[in-house]
Every structure is written in structure tokens, then in C-alpha cells.
PDB file of C-alpha atoms in Angstrom:
ATOM      1  CA  PHE Y   1      79.555 174.668 -53.984  1.00  0.00           C
ATOM      2  CA  GLY Y   2      76.660 177.084 -53.976  1.00  0.00           C
ATOM      3  CA  LEU Y   3      75.301 179.488 -51.427  1.00  0.00           C
ATOM      4  CA  PRO Y   4      71.764 179.219 -50.006  1.00  0.00           C
ATOM      5  CA  THR Y   5      69.276 180.997 -52.200  1.00  0.00           C
ATOM      6  CA  GLY Y   6      65.642 181.666 -51.396  1.00  0.00           C
ATOM      7  CA  GLY Y   7      63.116 180.156 -53.733  1.00  0.00           C
ATOM      8  CA  ASP Y   8      59.449 179.506 -54.136  1.00  0.00           C
ATOM      9  CA  SER Y   9      57.893 176.448 -52.630  1.00  0.00           C
ATOM     10  CA  GLY Y  10      54.443 174.963 -52.666  1.00  0.00           C
ATOM     11  CA  GLY Y  11      52.140 173.873 -55.424  1.00  0.00           C
ATOM     12  CA  GLY Y  12      50.813 175.931 -58.248  1.00  0.00           C
ATOM     13  CA  GLY Y  13      47.156 176.940 -58.464  1.00  0.00           C
ATOM     14  CA  GLY Y  14      44.817 175.202 -60.844  1.00  0.00           C
ATOM     15  CA  THR Y  15      41.064 174.995 -61.085  1.00  0.00           C
ATOM     16  CA  ALA Y  16      39.152 172.406 -59.071  1.00  0.00           C
ATOM     17  CA  VAL Y  17      35.573 171.695 -58.116  1.00  0.00           C
ATOM     18  CA  ALA Y  18      34.825 172.993 -54.635  1.00  0.00           C
ATOM     19  CA  ALA Y  19      32.011 171.959 -52.332  1.00  0.00           C
ATOM     20  CA  GLY Y  20      28.649 172.573 -53.980  1.00  0.00           C
ATOM     21  CA  GLY Y  21      29.976 171.936 -57.476  1.00  0.00           C
ATOM     22  CA  SER Y  22      31.363 175.437 -58.121  1.00  0.00           C
ATOM     23  CA  ALA Y  23      34.757 175.913 -59.737  1.00  0.00           C
ATOM     24  CA  LEU Y  24      37.468 177.302 -57.484  1.00  0.00           C
ATOM     25  CA  ARG Y  25      40.643 178.768 -58.925  1.00  0.00           C
ATOM     26  CA  CYS Y  26      43.619 179.010 -56.580  1.00  0.00           C
ATOM     27  CA  GLU Y  27      46.075 181.750 -57.488  1.00  0.00           C
ATOM     28  CA  ASP Y  28      49.081 180.317 -59.360  1.00  0.00           C
ATOM     29  CA  GLY Y  29      52.151 180.182 -57.159  1.00  0.00           C
ATOM     30  CA  HIS Y  30      50.243 181.304 -54.060  1.00  0.00           C
ATOM     31  CA  GLY Y  31      48.399 178.128 -53.156  1.00  0.00           C
ATOM     32  CA  ALA Y  32      46.915 174.833 -54.284  1.00  0.00           C
ATOM     33  CA  PHE Y  33      43.499 173.212 -54.108  1.00  0.00           C
ATOM     34  CA  ASP Y  34      43.093 170.902 -51.121  1.00  0.00           C
ATOM     35  CA  VAL Y  35      40.830 167.981 -51.965  1.00  0.00           C
ATOM     36  CA  TYR Y  36      40.255 167.226 -48.284  1.00  0.00           C
ATOM     37  CA  THR Y  37      38.952 170.654 -47.299  1.00  0.00           C
ATOM     38  CA  GLY Y  38      37.518 171.660 -50.657  1.00  0.00           C
ATOM     39  CA  GLY Y  39      39.352 174.980 -50.555  1.00  0.00           C
ATOM     40  CA  CYS Y  40      42.676 176.563 -51.360  1.00  0.00           C
ATOM     41  CA  LEU Y  41      45.681 175.813 -49.174  1.00  0.00           C
ATOM     42  CA  CYS Y  42      47.688 179.035 -49.208  1.00  0.00           C
ATOM     43  CA  ARG Y  43      51.439 179.393 -49.091  1.00  0.00           C
ATOM     44  CA  THR Y  44      52.968 181.469 -46.320  1.00  0.00           C
ATOM     45  CA  GLY Y  45      52.531 185.132 -47.218  1.00  0.00           C
ATOM     46  CA  TRP Y  46      49.132 184.730 -48.907  1.00  0.00           C
ATOM     47  CA  ARG Y  47      45.575 184.329 -47.714  1.00  0.00           C
ATOM     48  CA  GLY Y  48      41.926 184.535 -48.828  1.00  0.00           C
ATOM     49  CA  PRO Y  49      39.577 182.097 -50.554  1.00  0.00           C
ATOM     50  CA  THR Y  50      41.830 181.903 -53.636  1.00  0.00           C
ATOM     51  CA  CYS Y  51      45.125 182.883 -51.960  1.00  0.00           C
ATOM     52  CA  ALA Y  52      45.141 186.161 -53.886  1.00  0.00           C
ATOM     53  CA  GLU Y  53      45.472 188.459 -50.853  1.00  0.00           C
ATOM     54  CA  ALA Y  54      48.961 189.341 -49.610  1.00  0.00           C
ATOM     55  CA  ASP Y  55      49.598 188.467 -45.969  1.00  0.00           C
ATOM     56  CA  PRO Y  56      52.959 190.121 -45.164  1.00  0.00           C
ATOM     57  CA  GLN Y  57      55.224 188.090 -42.887  1.00  0.00           C
ATOM     58  CA  THR Y  58      57.308 190.829 -41.306  1.00  0.00           C
ATOM     59  CA  CYS Y  59      60.682 190.244 -39.712  1.00  0.00           C
ATOM     60  CA  ASN Y  60      62.019 191.816 -36.521  1.00  0.00           C
ATOM     61  CA  ASP Y  61      58.590 191.942 -34.911  1.00  0.00           C
ATOM     62  CA  PRO Y  62      58.180 194.245 -31.920  1.00  0.00           C
ATOM     63  CA  ARG Y  63      59.136 192.496 -28.709  1.00  0.00           C
ATOM     64  CA  THR Y  64      55.548 192.745 -27.500  1.00  0.00           C
ATOM     65  CA  ALA Y  65      54.691 190.183 -30.161  1.00  0.00           C
ATOM     66  CA  GLY Y  66      56.926 187.703 -28.386  1.00  0.00           C
ATOM     67  CA  VAL Y  67      55.808 188.278 -24.814  1.00  0.00           C
ATOM     68  CA  LYS Y  68      53.827 185.810 -22.770  1.00  0.00           C
ATOM     69  CA  PRO Y  69      51.166 187.505 -20.635  1.00  0.00           C
ATOM     70  CA  GLY Y  70      51.873 187.660 -16.934  1.00  0.00           C
ATOM     71  CA  ARG Y  71      50.050 185.423 -14.490  1.00  0.00           C
ATOM     72  CA  CYS Y  72      48.306 186.592 -11.330  1.00  0.00           C
ATOM     73  CA  THR Y  73      49.374 184.912  -8.124  1.00  0.00           C
ATOM     74  CA  HIS Y  74      46.150 185.748  -6.257  1.00  0.00           C
ATOM     75  CA  PRO Y  75      43.456 183.026  -6.446  1.00  0.00           C
ATOM     76  CA  SER Y  76      40.667 185.551  -6.972  1.00  0.00           C
ATOM     77  CA  GLY Y  77      42.315 186.941 -10.073  1.00  0.00           C
ATOM     78  CA  CYS Y  78      43.814 190.308 -10.862  1.00  0.00           C
ATOM     79  CA  GLY Y  79      42.160 193.368  -9.473  1.00  0.00           C
ATOM     80  CA  PRO Y  80      42.992 196.652  -7.774  1.00  0.00           C
ATOM     81  CA  GLY Y  81      46.070 196.201  -5.602  1.00  0.00           C
ATOM     82  CA  CYS Y  82      46.753 192.694  -6.912  1.00  0.00           C
ATOM     83  CA  ALA Y  83      50.333 192.252  -8.074  1.00  0.00           C
ATOM     84  CA  CYS Y  84      50.729 190.148 -11.175  1.00  0.00           C
ATOM     85  CA  SER Y  85      53.958 188.752 -12.556  1.00  0.00           C
ATOM     86  CA  ARG Y  86      55.412 190.474 -15.587  1.00  0.00           C
ATOM     87  CA  GLY Y  87      55.356 188.769 -18.932  1.00  0.00           C
ATOM     88  CA  THR Y  88      58.457 186.973 -20.133  1.00  0.00           C
ATOM     89  CA  GLU Y  89      60.004 187.327 -23.558  1.00  0.00           C
ATOM     90  CA  TYR Y  90      60.046 184.258 -25.742  1.00  0.00           C
ATOM     91  CA  SER Y  91      63.538 182.784 -26.054  1.00  0.00           C
ATOM     92  CA  HIS Y  92      63.256 182.137 -29.801  1.00  0.00           C
ATOM     93  CA  MET Y  93      62.034 184.298 -32.675  1.00  0.00           C
ATOM     94  CA  LEU Y  94      62.192 182.980 -36.231  1.00  0.00           C
ATOM     95  CA  SER Y  95      61.771 186.392 -37.833  1.00  0.00           C
ATOM     96  CA  ARG Y  96      65.017 187.982 -36.618  1.00  0.00           C
ATOM     97  CA  CYS Y  97      66.718 189.477 -39.689  1.00  0.00           C
ATOM     98  CA  ALA Y  98      69.933 191.479 -40.095  1.00  0.00           C
ATOM     99  CA  ALA Y  99      69.369 192.250 -43.764  1.00  0.00           C
ATOM    100  CA  SER Y 100      66.281 192.271 -46.032  1.00  0.00           C
ATOM    101  CA  CYS Y 101      63.062 190.481 -45.071  1.00  0.00           C
ATOM    102  CA  ASP Y 102      61.121 188.482 -47.653  1.00  0.00           C
ATOM    103  CA  LEU Y 103      57.541 189.335 -46.692  1.00  0.00           C
ATOM    104  CA  GLU Y 104      56.185 186.207 -48.358  1.00  0.00           C
ATOM    105  CA  SER Y 105      58.403 183.657 -46.639  1.00  0.00           C
ATOM    106  CA  ASN Y 106      59.535 185.521 -43.494  1.00  0.00           C
ATOM    107  CA  ARG Y 107      63.109 184.718 -44.469  1.00  0.00           C
ATOM    108  CA  CYS Y 108      66.154 186.935 -44.242  1.00  0.00           C
ATOM    109  CA  LEU Y 109      67.856 187.650 -47.578  1.00  0.00           C
ATOM    110  CA  CYS Y 110      70.806 189.717 -48.832  1.00  0.00           C
ATOM    111  CA  GLY Y 111      68.552 192.388 -50.311  1.00  0.00           C
ATOM    112  CA  SER Y 112      67.696 194.044 -53.597  1.00  0.00           C
ATOM    113  CA  ARG Y 113      70.978 195.922 -54.068  1.00  0.00           C
ATOM    114  CA  ALA Y 114      73.221 192.871 -53.649  1.00  0.00           C
ATOM    115  CA  ARG Y 115      74.485 190.975 -56.662  1.00  0.00           C
ATOM    116  CA  TYR Y 116      72.547 187.948 -55.427  1.00  0.00           C
ATOM    117  CA  PRO Y 117      69.501 189.473 -53.710  1.00  0.00           C
ATOM    118  CA  ARG Y 118      67.943 186.182 -52.615  1.00  0.00           C
ATOM    119  CA  ARG Y 119      70.914 184.588 -50.911  1.00  0.00           C
ATOM    120  CA  GLN Y 120      69.764 183.575 -47.483  1.00  0.00           C
ATOM    121  CA  MET Y 121      71.152 185.220 -44.349  1.00  0.00           C
ATOM    122  CA  ASN Y 122      69.949 182.911 -41.620  1.00  0.00           C
ATOM    123  CA  LEU Y 123      71.569 183.080 -38.167  1.00  0.00           C
ATOM    124  CA  CYS Y 124      74.134 185.729 -39.018  1.00  0.00           C
ATOM    125  CA  GLU Y 125      74.445 189.417 -38.235  1.00  0.00           C
ATOM    126  CA  TRP Y 126      76.864 192.242 -38.913  1.00  0.00           C
ATOM    127  CA  ARG Y 127      78.819 194.057 -36.251  1.00  0.00           C
ATOM    128  CA  GLY Y 128      77.075 197.309 -35.307  1.00  0.00           C
ATOM    129  CA  ILE Y 129      73.566 196.237 -36.315  1.00  0.00           C
ATOM    130  CA  GLU Y 130      72.164 197.758 -33.107  1.00  0.00           C
ATOM    131  CA  LYS Y 131      72.878 201.175 -34.644  1.00  0.00           C
ATOM    132  CA  ALA Y 132      70.278 200.508 -37.328  1.00  0.00           C
ATOM    133  CA  LEU Y 133      67.750 198.152 -35.723  1.00  0.00           C
ATOM    134  CA  GLU Y 134      66.360 197.321 -32.323  1.00  0.00           C
ATOM    135  CA  TRP Y 135      68.383 194.219 -31.661  1.00  0.00           C
ATOM    136  CA  LYS Y 136      68.846 191.801 -28.829  1.00  0.00           C
ATOM    137  CA  ASP Y 137      72.329 191.182 -27.419  1.00  0.00           C
ATOM    138  CA  PRO Y 138      74.985 190.627 -30.127  1.00  0.00           C
ATOM    139  CA  GLY Y 139      75.223 186.965 -30.980  1.00  0.00           C
ATOM    140  CA  TRP Y 140      71.833 186.215 -29.413  1.00  0.00           C
ATOM    141  CA  ALA Y 141      70.477 182.744 -30.248  1.00  0.00           C
ATOM    142  CA  HIS Y 142      73.920 181.711 -31.527  1.00  0.00           C
ATOM    143  CA  TYR Y 143      73.911 184.214 -34.373  1.00  0.00           C
ATOM    144  CA  ARG Y 144      77.341 184.481 -35.970  1.00  0.00           C
ATOM    145  CA  ILE Y 145      78.756 188.007 -36.067  1.00  0.00           C
ATOM    146  CA  THR Y 146      80.963 189.452 -38.783  1.00  0.00           C
ATOM    147  CA  GLU Y 147      82.022 192.756 -40.301  1.00  0.00           C
ATOM    148  CA  PRO Y 148      79.498 194.152 -42.801  1.00  0.00           C
ATOM    149  CA  TRP Y 149      82.091 194.233 -45.588  1.00  0.00           C
ATOM    150  CA  ARG Y 150      82.319 190.449 -45.374  1.00  0.00           C
ATOM    151  CA  LEU Y 151      78.626 190.261 -46.262  1.00  0.00           C
ATOM    152  CA  TRP Y 152      78.280 193.005 -48.888  1.00  0.00           C
ATOM    153  CA  GLY Y 153      80.962 194.093 -51.339  1.00  0.00           C
ATOM    154  CA  SER Y 154      80.330 197.808 -50.841  1.00  0.00           C
ATOM    155  CA  PRO Y 155      78.047 200.195 -48.927  1.00  0.00           C
ATOM    156  CA  ASN Y 156      75.946 200.441 -52.073  1.00  0.00           C
ATOM    157  CA  SER Y 157      75.178 196.710 -51.916  1.00  0.00           C
ATOM    158  CA  THR Y 158      73.479 196.865 -48.525  1.00  0.00           C
ATOM    159  CA  PRO Y 159      69.664 196.745 -48.208  1.00  0.00           C
ATOM    160  CA  PRO Y 160      68.069 200.191 -48.708  1.00  0.00           C
ATOM    161  CA  ASP Y 161      66.496 200.185 -45.239  1.00  0.00           C
ATOM    162  CA  LEU Y 162      69.850 199.720 -43.524  1.00  0.00           C
ATOM    163  CA  ALA Y 163      71.471 202.374 -45.668  1.00  0.00           C
ATOM    164  CA  ALA Y 164      68.721 204.824 -44.766  1.00  0.00           C
ATOM    165  CA  ALA Y 165      68.939 204.021 -41.047  1.00  0.00           C
ATOM    166  CA  LEU Y 166      72.713 204.403 -40.822  1.00  0.00           C
ATOM    167  CA  GLY Y 167      73.290 207.286 -43.224  1.00  0.00           C
ATOM    168  CA  PRO Y 168      76.032 207.537 -45.881  1.00  0.00           C
ATOM    169  CA  ALA Y 169      78.823 208.653 -43.535  1.00  0.00           C
ATOM    170  CA  GLU Y 170      78.407 205.818 -41.019  1.00  0.00           C
ATOM    171  CA  LEU Y 171      77.871 203.284 -43.760  1.00  0.00           C
ATOM    172  CA  HIS Y 172      81.104 204.201 -45.526  1.00  0.00           C
ATOM    173  CA  ARG Y 173      83.008 204.287 -42.232  1.00  0.00           C
ATOM    174  CA  MET Y 174      82.158 200.624 -41.747  1.00  0.00           C
ATOM    175  CA  TRP Y 175      83.956 199.805 -44.983  1.00  0.00           C
ATOM    176  CA  ALA Y 176      87.085 201.806 -44.099  1.00  0.00           C
ATOM    177  CA  THR Y 177      88.823 198.707 -42.702  1.00  0.00           C
ATOM    178  CA  ALA Y 178      87.933 196.408 -45.599  1.00  0.00           C
ATOM    179  CA  PRO Y 179      91.084 194.945 -47.190  1.00  0.00           C
ATOM    180  CA  PRO Y 180      91.773 195.572 -50.889  1.00  0.00           C
ATOM    181  CA  HIS Y 181      89.967 193.316 -53.350  1.00  0.00           C
ATOM    182  CA  SER Y 182      87.606 191.975 -50.668  1.00  0.00           C
ATOM    183  CA  ALA Y 183      84.476 193.119 -52.514  1.00  0.00           C
ATOM    184  CA  THR Y 184      84.493 190.236 -55.001  1.00  0.00           C
ATOM    185  CA  ARG Y 185      84.413 187.670 -52.177  1.00  0.00           C
ATOM    186  CA  ALA Y 186      81.713 189.230 -49.994  1.00  0.00           C
ATOM    187  CA  TYR Y 187      78.986 186.713 -49.182  1.00  0.00           C
ATOM    188  CA  CYS Y 188      76.109 188.477 -50.961  1.00  0.00           C
ATOM    189  CA  ASP Y 189      78.146 189.465 -54.013  1.00  0.00           C
ATOM    190  CA  ILE Y 190      80.567 186.628 -54.748  1.00  0.00           C
ATOM    191  CA  ASP Y 191      79.991 185.210 -58.214  1.00  0.00           C
ATOM    192  CA  GLU Y 192      78.582 181.714 -58.636  1.00  0.00           C
ATOM    193  CA  ALA Y 193      81.331 180.929 -61.162  1.00  0.00           C
ATOM    194  CA  ALA Y 194      83.968 181.791 -58.580  1.00  0.00           C
ATOM    195  CA  LEU Y 195      82.308 179.463 -56.084  1.00  0.00           C
ATOM    196  CA  ALA Y 196      82.360 176.704 -58.691  1.00  0.00           C
ATOM    197  CA  ARG Y 197      86.124 177.217 -59.053  1.00  0.00           C
ATOM    198  CA  GLY Y 198      86.552 176.743 -55.309  1.00  0.00           C
ATOM    199  CA  VAL Y 199      86.903 180.392 -54.287  1.00  0.00           C
ATOM    200  CA  ALA Y 200      85.652 180.724 -50.724  1.00  0.00           C
ATOM    201  CA  PRO Y 201      83.443 183.656 -49.626  1.00  0.00           C
ATOM    202  CA  LEU Y 202      84.703 185.862 -46.810  1.00  0.00           C
ATOM    203  CA  PHE Y 203      81.827 184.640 -44.649  1.00  0.00           C
ATOM    204  CA  SER Y 204      78.917 182.230 -44.898  1.00  0.00           C
ATOM    205  CA  CYS Y 205      75.447 182.503 -43.415  1.00  0.00           C
ATOM    206  CA  GLY Y 206      73.113 179.613 -42.767  1.00  0.00           C
ATOM    207  CA  CYS Y 207      70.283 178.441 -44.975  1.00  0.00           C
ATOM    208  CA  TYR Y 208      66.691 177.682 -44.035  1.00  0.00           C
ATOM    209  CA  GLU Y 209      65.184 174.244 -43.875  1.00  0.00           C
ATOM    210  CA  ASP Y 210      62.527 173.871 -46.555  1.00  0.00           C
TER     211      ASP Y 210
END
């Protein structure tokens, strides 16, 4: 079996005739011409008339981005001395990521230093993540929790941002309890050929629905 790997989706550019008879070229791989609107339909992560402008889809948004504004209980509206209810945090956030964020797709991936950088890490987190990122309660939203060495074969395979946040000493301490020969079966580093032979990874994260 294979592990979930991020990939490109959506149509490829092409030149079409837009409203008014002018030629419109949608950027290859970033969008496709929409015959109904007469413009380019951009993939997530891109914007602009020809889908040529990057539109970063960041993960782990500040909590203020997921807060509903409070409502005033006074019929005349909020004013001096009027107590309004506090906002409430949304219960679901799609951009939560315990590894490396793909800014085009807003998906969580293993990261550039892993053997398979684009393996998807949906709904999983590593124990101790709150030391590196602002994180909700461990296991929030049914995230599965595991030791970091089950995800990456070595400290040097972790995403650069996490390595920088934790520091070399803490990062290596997390691998102190890893059993011998576990590196070749870590989720982000296990070889596709080994998977084909039936070797199971130490842990498996979820994949995204396309």
C-alpha cells in the first residue's frame, strides 16, 4: 500500500477568448478558463486575473481568525457601560498543522527535510508539539498523538521551522527513546518499496479528501 502524498489538482491554464473578444491566458497549473464567467478560475493558493499572483494559505492561523464576534444583549446596541458577550472560538479549524504547511493547498505535509516531503500529515500530531507551536489541547479534534520519532527517522528529518523552534538539544532528546532501527520505518521516511513488500510504518497519518 502507499502513503498519502500531496499532489496538484485542478486544470491547466490555456488561452481562451474572454468577454469583449480579448485573449485571456490563465497561468498553467494555477487555474483554468471558466467559460461561464469569462475569466480564470484559480486554484487554492493563487489569485488575480490570470491566477499568477500567490495567495498563501497559511496553517495554524492565530486564534483571532477563528473567533466569532460577541453579541450585545442590550436592545439599543453596544455603548458605554453595555456588557457584550465574549466571542467564542470556532470548534473546527482546517489549517491545524503539526509539521510543514503547503501554502498553496493549506495542507499539512512531512516537510522538506523528510525523505518523502509531500506525504500528508492530516489529523496527527507529535507528543510535545506545544513546546514549538501554539497548540490547542493535545488530541484536540480527534488528532492522533504519537512520538516524533515515529513520524521522522531522525531529528534532521523534521521540518526546519520545528527544528528552529525547539533547538538542537531538545530535538535530540526527543529521539533518545527511539528503539534501534526505527528510522527506516518512520512515517515520513519509510521507503515506498518497503511499503510494497508489506512493511508497516511505525505510525500512519490521515490523508485529505480531494
